[in-house]
PDB file of C-alpha atoms in Angstrom:
ATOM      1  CA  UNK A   1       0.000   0.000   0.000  1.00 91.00           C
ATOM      2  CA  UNK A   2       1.294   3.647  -0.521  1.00 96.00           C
ATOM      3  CA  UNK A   3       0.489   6.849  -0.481  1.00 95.00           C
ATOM      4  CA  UNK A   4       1.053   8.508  -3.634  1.00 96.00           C
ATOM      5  CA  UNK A   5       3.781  10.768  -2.274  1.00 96.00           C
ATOM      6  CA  UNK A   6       6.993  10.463  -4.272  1.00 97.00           C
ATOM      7  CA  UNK A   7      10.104   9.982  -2.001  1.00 96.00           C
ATOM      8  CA  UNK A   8      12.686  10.581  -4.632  1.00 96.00           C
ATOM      9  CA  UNK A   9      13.496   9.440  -8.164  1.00 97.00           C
ATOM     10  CA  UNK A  10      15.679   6.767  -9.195  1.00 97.00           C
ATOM     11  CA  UNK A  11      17.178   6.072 -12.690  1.00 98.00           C
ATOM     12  CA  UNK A  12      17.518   2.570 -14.343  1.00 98.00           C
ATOM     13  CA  UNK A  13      21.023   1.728 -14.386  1.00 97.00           C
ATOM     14  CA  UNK A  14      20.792  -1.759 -16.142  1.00 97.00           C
ATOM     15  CA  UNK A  15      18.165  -3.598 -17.890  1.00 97.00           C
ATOM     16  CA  UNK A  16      18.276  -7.446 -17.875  1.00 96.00           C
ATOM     17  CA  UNK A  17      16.351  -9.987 -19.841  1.00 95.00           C
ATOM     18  CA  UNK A  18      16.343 -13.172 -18.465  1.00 94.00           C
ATOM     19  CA  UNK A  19      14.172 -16.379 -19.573  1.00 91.00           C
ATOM     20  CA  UNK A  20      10.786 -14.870 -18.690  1.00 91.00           C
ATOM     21  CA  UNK A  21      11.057 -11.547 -16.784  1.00 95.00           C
ATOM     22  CA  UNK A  22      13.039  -8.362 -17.266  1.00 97.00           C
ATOM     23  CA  UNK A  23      15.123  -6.966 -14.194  1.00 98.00           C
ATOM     24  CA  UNK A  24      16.039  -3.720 -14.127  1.00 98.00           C
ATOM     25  CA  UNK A  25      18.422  -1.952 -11.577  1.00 98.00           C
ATOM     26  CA  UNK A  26      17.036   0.847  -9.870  1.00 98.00           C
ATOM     27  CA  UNK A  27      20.470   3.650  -8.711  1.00 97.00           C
ATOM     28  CA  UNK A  28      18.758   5.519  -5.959  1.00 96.00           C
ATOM     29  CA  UNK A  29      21.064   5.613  -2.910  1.00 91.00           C
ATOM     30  CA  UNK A  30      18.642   7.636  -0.692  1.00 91.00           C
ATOM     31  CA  UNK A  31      17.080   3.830  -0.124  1.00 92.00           C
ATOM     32  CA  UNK A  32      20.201   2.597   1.911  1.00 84.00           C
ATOM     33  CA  UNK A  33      20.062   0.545   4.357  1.00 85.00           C
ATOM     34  CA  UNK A  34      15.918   1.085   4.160  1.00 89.00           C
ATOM     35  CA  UNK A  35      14.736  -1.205   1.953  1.00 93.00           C
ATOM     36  CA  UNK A  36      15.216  -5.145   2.285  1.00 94.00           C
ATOM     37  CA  UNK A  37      14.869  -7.789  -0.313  1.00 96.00           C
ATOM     38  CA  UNK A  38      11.326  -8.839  -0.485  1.00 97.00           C
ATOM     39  CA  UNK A  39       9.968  -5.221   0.353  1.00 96.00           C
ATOM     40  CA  UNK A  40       7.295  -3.877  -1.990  1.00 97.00           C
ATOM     41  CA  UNK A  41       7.974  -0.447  -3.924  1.00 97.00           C
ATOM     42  CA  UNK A  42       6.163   1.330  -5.715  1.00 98.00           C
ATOM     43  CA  UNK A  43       8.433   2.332  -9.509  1.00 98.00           C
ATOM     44  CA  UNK A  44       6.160   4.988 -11.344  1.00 98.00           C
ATOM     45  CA  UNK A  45       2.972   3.511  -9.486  1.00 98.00           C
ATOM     46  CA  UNK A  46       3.856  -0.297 -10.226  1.00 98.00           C
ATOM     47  CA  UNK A  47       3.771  -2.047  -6.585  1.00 97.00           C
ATOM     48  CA  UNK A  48       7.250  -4.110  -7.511  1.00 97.00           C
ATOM     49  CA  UNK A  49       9.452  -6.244  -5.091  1.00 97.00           C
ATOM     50  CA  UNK A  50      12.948  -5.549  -4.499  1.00 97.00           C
ATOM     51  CA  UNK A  51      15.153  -8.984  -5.048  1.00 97.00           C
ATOM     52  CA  UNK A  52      18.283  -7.021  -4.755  1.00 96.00           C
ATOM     53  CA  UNK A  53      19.527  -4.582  -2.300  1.00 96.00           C
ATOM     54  CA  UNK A  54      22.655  -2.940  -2.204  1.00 94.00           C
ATOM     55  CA  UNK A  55      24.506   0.702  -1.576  1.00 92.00           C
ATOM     56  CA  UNK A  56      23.289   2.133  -5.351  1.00 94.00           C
ATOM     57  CA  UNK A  57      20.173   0.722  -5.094  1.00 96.00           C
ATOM     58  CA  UNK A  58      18.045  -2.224  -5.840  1.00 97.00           C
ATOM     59  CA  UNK A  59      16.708  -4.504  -8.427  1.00 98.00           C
ATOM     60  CA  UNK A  60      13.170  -6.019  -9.291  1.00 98.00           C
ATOM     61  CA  UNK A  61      11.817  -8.459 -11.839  1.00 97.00           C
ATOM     62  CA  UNK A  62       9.023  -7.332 -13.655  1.00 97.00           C
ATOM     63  CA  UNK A  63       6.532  -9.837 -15.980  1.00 94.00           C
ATOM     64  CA  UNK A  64       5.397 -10.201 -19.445  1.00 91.00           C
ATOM     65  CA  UNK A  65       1.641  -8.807 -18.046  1.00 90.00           C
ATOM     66  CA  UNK A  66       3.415  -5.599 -16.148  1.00 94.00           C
ATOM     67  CA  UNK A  67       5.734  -5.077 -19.354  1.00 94.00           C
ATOM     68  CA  UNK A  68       2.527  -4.825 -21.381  1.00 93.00           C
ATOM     69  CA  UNK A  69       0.453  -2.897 -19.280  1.00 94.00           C
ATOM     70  CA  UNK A  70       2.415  -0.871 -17.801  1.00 97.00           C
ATOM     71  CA  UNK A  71       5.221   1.837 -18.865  1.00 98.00           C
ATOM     72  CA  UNK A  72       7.642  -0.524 -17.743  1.00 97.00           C
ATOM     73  CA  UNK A  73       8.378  -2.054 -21.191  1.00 95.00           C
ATOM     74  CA  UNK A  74       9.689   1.247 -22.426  1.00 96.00           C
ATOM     75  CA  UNK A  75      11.990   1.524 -19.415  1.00 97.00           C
ATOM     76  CA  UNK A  76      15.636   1.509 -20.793  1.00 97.00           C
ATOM     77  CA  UNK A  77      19.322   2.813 -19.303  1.00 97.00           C
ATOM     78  CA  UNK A  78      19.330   6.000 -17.942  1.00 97.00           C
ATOM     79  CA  UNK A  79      14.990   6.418 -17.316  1.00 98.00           C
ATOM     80  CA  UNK A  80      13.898   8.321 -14.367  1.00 98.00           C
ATOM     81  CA  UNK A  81      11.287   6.590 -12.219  1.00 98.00           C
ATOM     82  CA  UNK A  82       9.221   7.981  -9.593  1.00 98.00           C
ATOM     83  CA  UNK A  83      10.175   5.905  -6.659  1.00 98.00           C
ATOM     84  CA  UNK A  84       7.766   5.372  -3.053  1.00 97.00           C
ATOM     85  CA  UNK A  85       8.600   2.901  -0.594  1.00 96.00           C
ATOM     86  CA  UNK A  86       5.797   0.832   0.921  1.00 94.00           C
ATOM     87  CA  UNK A  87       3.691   2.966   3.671  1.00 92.00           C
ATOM     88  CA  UNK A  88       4.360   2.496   6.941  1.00 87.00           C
ATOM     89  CA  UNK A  89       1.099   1.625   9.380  1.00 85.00           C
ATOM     90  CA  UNK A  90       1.971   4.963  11.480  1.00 84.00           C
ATOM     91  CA  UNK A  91       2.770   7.370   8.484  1.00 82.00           C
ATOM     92  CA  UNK A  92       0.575   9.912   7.480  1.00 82.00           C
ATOM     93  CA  UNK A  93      -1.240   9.465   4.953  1.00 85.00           C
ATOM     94  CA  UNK A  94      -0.722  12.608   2.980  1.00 89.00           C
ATOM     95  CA  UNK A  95      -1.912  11.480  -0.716  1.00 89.00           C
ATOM     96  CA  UNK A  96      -4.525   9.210  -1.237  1.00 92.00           C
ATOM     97  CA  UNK A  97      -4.779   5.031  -0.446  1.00 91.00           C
ATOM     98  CA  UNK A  98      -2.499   3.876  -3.704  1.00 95.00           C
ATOM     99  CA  UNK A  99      -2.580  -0.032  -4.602  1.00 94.00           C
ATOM    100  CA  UNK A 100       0.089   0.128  -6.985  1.00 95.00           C
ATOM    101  CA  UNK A 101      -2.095  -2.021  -9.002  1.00 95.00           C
ATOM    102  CA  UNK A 102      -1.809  -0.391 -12.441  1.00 97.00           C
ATOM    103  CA  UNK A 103      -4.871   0.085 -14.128  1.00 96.00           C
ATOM    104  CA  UNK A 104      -3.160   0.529 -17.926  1.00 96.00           C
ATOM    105  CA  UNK A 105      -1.260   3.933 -19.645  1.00 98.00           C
ATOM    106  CA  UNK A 106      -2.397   7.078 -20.056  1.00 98.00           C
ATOM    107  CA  UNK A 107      -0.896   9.780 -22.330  1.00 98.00           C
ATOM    108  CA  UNK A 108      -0.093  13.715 -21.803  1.00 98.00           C
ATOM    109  CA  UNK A 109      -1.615  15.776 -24.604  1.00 98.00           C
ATOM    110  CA  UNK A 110      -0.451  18.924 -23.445  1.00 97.00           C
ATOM    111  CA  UNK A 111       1.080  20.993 -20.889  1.00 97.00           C
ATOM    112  CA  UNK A 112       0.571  24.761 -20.329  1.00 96.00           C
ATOM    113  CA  UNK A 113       3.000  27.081 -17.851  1.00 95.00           C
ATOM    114  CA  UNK A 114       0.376  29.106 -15.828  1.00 92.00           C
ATOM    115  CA  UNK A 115       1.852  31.135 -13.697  1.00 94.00           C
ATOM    116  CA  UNK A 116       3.699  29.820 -11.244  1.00 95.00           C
ATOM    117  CA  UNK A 117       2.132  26.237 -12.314  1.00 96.00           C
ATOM    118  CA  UNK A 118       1.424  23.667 -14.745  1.00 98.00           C
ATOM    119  CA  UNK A 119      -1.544  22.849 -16.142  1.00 98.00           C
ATOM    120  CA  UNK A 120      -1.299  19.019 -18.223  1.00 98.00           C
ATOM    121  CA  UNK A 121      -3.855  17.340 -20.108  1.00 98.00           C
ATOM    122  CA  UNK A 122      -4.216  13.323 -19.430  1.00 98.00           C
ATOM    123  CA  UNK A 123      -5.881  10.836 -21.938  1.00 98.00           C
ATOM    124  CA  UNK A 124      -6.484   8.168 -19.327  1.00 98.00           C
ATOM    125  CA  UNK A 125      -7.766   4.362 -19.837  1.00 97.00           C
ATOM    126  CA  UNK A 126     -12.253   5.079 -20.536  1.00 95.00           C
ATOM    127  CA  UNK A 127     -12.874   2.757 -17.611  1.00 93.00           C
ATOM    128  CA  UNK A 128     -10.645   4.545 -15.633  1.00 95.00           C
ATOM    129  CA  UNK A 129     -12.428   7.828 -16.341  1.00 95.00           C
ATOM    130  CA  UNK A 130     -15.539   6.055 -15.934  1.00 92.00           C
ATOM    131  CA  UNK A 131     -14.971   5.637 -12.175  1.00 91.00           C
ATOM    132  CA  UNK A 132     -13.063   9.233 -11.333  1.00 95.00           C
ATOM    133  CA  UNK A 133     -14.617  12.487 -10.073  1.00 94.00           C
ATOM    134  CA  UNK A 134     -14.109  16.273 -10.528  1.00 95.00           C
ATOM    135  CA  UNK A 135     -12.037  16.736  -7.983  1.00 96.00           C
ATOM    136  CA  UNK A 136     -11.367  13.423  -6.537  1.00 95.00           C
ATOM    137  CA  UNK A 137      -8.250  11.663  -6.724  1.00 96.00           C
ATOM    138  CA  UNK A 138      -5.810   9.922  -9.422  1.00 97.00           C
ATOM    139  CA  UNK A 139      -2.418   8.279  -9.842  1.00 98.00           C
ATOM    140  CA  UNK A 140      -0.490   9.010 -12.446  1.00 98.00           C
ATOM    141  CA  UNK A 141       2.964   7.458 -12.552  1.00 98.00           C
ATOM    142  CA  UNK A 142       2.659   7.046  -8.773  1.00 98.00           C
ATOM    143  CA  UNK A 143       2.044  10.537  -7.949  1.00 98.00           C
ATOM    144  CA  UNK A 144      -1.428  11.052  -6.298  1.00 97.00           C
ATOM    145  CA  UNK A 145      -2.947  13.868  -7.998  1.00 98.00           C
ATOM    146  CA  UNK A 146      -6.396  15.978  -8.112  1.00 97.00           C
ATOM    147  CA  UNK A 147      -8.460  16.044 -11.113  1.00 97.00           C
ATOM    148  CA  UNK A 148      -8.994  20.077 -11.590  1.00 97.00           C
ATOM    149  CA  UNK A 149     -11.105  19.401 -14.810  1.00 97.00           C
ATOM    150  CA  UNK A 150     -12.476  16.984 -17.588  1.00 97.00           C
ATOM    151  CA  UNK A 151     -11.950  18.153 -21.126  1.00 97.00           C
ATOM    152  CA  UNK A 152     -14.129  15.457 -22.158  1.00 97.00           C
ATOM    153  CA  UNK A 153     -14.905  12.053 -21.248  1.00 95.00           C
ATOM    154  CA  UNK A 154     -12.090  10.491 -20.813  1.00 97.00           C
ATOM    155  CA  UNK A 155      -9.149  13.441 -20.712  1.00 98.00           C
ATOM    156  CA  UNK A 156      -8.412  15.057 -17.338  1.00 98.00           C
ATOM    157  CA  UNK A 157      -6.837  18.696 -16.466  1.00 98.00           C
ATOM    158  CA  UNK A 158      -3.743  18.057 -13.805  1.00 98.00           C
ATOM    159  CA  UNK A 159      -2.573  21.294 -12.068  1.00 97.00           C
ATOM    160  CA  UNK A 160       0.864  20.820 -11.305  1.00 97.00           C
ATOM    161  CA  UNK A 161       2.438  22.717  -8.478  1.00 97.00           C
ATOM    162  CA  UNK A 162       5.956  23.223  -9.009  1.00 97.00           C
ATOM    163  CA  UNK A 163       7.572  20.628  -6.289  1.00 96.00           C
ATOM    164  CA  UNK A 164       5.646  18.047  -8.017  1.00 97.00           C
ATOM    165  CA  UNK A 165       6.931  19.031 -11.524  1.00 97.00           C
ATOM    166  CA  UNK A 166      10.305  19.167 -10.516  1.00 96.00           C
ATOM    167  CA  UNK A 167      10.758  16.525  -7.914  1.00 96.00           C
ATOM    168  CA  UNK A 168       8.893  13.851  -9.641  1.00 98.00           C
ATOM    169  CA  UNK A 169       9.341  12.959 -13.803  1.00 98.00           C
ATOM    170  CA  UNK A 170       5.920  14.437 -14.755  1.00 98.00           C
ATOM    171  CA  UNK A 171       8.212  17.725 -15.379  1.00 96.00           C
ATOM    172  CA  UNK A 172      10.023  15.423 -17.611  1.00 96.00           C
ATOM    173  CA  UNK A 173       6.944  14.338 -20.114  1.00 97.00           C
ATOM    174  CA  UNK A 174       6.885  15.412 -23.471  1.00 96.00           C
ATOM    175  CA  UNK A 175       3.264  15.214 -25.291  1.00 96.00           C
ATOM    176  CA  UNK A 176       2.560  11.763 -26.056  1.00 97.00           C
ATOM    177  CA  UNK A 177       4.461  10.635 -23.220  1.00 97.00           C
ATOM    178  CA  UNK A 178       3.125   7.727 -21.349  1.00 98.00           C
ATOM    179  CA  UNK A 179       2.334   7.278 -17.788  1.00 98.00           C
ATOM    180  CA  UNK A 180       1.222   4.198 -15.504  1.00 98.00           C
ATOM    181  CA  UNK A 181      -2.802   5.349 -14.867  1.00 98.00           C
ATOM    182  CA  UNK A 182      -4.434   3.575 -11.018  1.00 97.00           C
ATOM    183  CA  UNK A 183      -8.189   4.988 -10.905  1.00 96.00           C
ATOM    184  CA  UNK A 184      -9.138   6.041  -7.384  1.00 92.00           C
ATOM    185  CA  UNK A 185     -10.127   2.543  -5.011  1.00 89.00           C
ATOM    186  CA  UNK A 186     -13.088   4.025  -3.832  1.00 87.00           C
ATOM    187  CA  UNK A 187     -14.813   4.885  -7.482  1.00 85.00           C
ATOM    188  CA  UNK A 188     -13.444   1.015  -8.301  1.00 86.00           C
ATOM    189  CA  UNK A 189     -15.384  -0.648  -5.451  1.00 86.00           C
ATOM    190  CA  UNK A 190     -18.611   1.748  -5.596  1.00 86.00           C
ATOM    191  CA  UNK A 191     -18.499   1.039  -9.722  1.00 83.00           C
ATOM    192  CA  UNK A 192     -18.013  -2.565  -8.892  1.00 82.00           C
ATOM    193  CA  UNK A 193     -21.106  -3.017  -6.371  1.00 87.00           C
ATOM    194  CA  UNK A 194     -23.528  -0.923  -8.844  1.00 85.00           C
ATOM    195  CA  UNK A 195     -22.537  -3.015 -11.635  1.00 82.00           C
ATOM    196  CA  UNK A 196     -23.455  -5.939  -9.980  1.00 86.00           C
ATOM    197  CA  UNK A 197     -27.055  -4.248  -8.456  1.00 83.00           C
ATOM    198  CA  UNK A 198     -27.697  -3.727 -12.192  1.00 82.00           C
ATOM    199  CA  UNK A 199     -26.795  -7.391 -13.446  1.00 81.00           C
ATOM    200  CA  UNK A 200     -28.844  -8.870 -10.556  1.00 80.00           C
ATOM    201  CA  UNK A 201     -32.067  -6.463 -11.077  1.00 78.00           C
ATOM    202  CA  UNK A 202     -31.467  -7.660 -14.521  1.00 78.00           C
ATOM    203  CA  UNK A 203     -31.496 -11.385 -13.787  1.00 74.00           C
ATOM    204  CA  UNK A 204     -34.670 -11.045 -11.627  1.00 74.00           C
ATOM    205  CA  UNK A 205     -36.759  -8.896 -14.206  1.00 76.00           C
ATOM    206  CA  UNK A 206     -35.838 -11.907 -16.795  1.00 76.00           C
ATOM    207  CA  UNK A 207     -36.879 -14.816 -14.437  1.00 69.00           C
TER     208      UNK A 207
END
């Protein structure tokens, strides 16, 4: 479980294809002596384990299914990933409940300097934007974030304060760029009970 409040960011040192996963080294020293092998983290909002610890960093193995669905296929030598260690039962929870159960890729369509902020435009997955409110809460490559607006159905406005654009690799995205997309848990487990209301008020008018 985490938070959706990026610690640091790590780059991928080394990309490894073995027989059937990929493991990719993760330099971020800031996790020394903090993170143990077997501990969950959370790279650009994937919930990963660590199954290699040491002073530069760590390492994790990642699956066909995550390579496909996430924007961990594209990762190669030298990518900066949003990095959040697992939550702690006594830390504040400052974001929003994150799984790190990503629901697919997104893409930014735009970004516009306001100010002293950012305002960037999200296509996110339909079902995704299906369950998300004005207002309420999303993850995008780990970082818990408000939706401001909806441009249309399934394209959300992100304001951007400038720690986030700068500490995180949102600041980083060129249009088109992809991002790992987790809908908010609460709009997946309200959408989930009404969907099965409807299919059994269904079954019972057919009977």
């Amino acid at each position: 479980m985490f938070t959706g409040i990026i610690e640091t960011t790590g780059t991928i040192r080394r990309v490894e294809d073995l027989e059937t996963t990929r493991r990719f080294h993760v330099e971020v020293p800031e996790f020394e002596g903090d993170l143990d092998i077997g501990g969950s983290v959370s790279v650009d909002g994937a919930c990963l384990t660590a199954v290699e610890v040491d002073a530069r960093g760590f390492a994790v193995d990642v699956i066909g299914t995550t390579l496909e669905r996430t924007v961990a296929g594209r990762y190669t030598n030298g990518s900066r990933v949003n990095l959040e260690r697992a939550m702690r039962p006594d830390d504040r929870l400052d974001g929003h409940i994150v799984q790190g159960h990503v629901d697919g890729t997104g893409h930014l369509k735009s970004t516009i300097k306001s100010g002293e902020f950012w305002l960037m435009d999200f296509q996110v997955p339909e079902d995704v934007a299906a369950l998300t409110i004005l207002h309420g809460s999303i993850t995008l490559n780990g970082v818990s974030l408000t939706v401001s607006e909806f441009l249309s159905r399934d394209v959300v406005r992100i304001g951007i304060i400038p720690h986030t654009y700068h500490v995180t690799n949102l600041g980083g995205l060129q249009p088109e760029g992809l991002v790992n997309v987790e809908g908010d848990l609460m709009g997946k487990y309200v959408g989930k009970i009404l969907a099965n209301r409807l299919e059994l008020l269904q079954d019972k008018s057919q009977q």
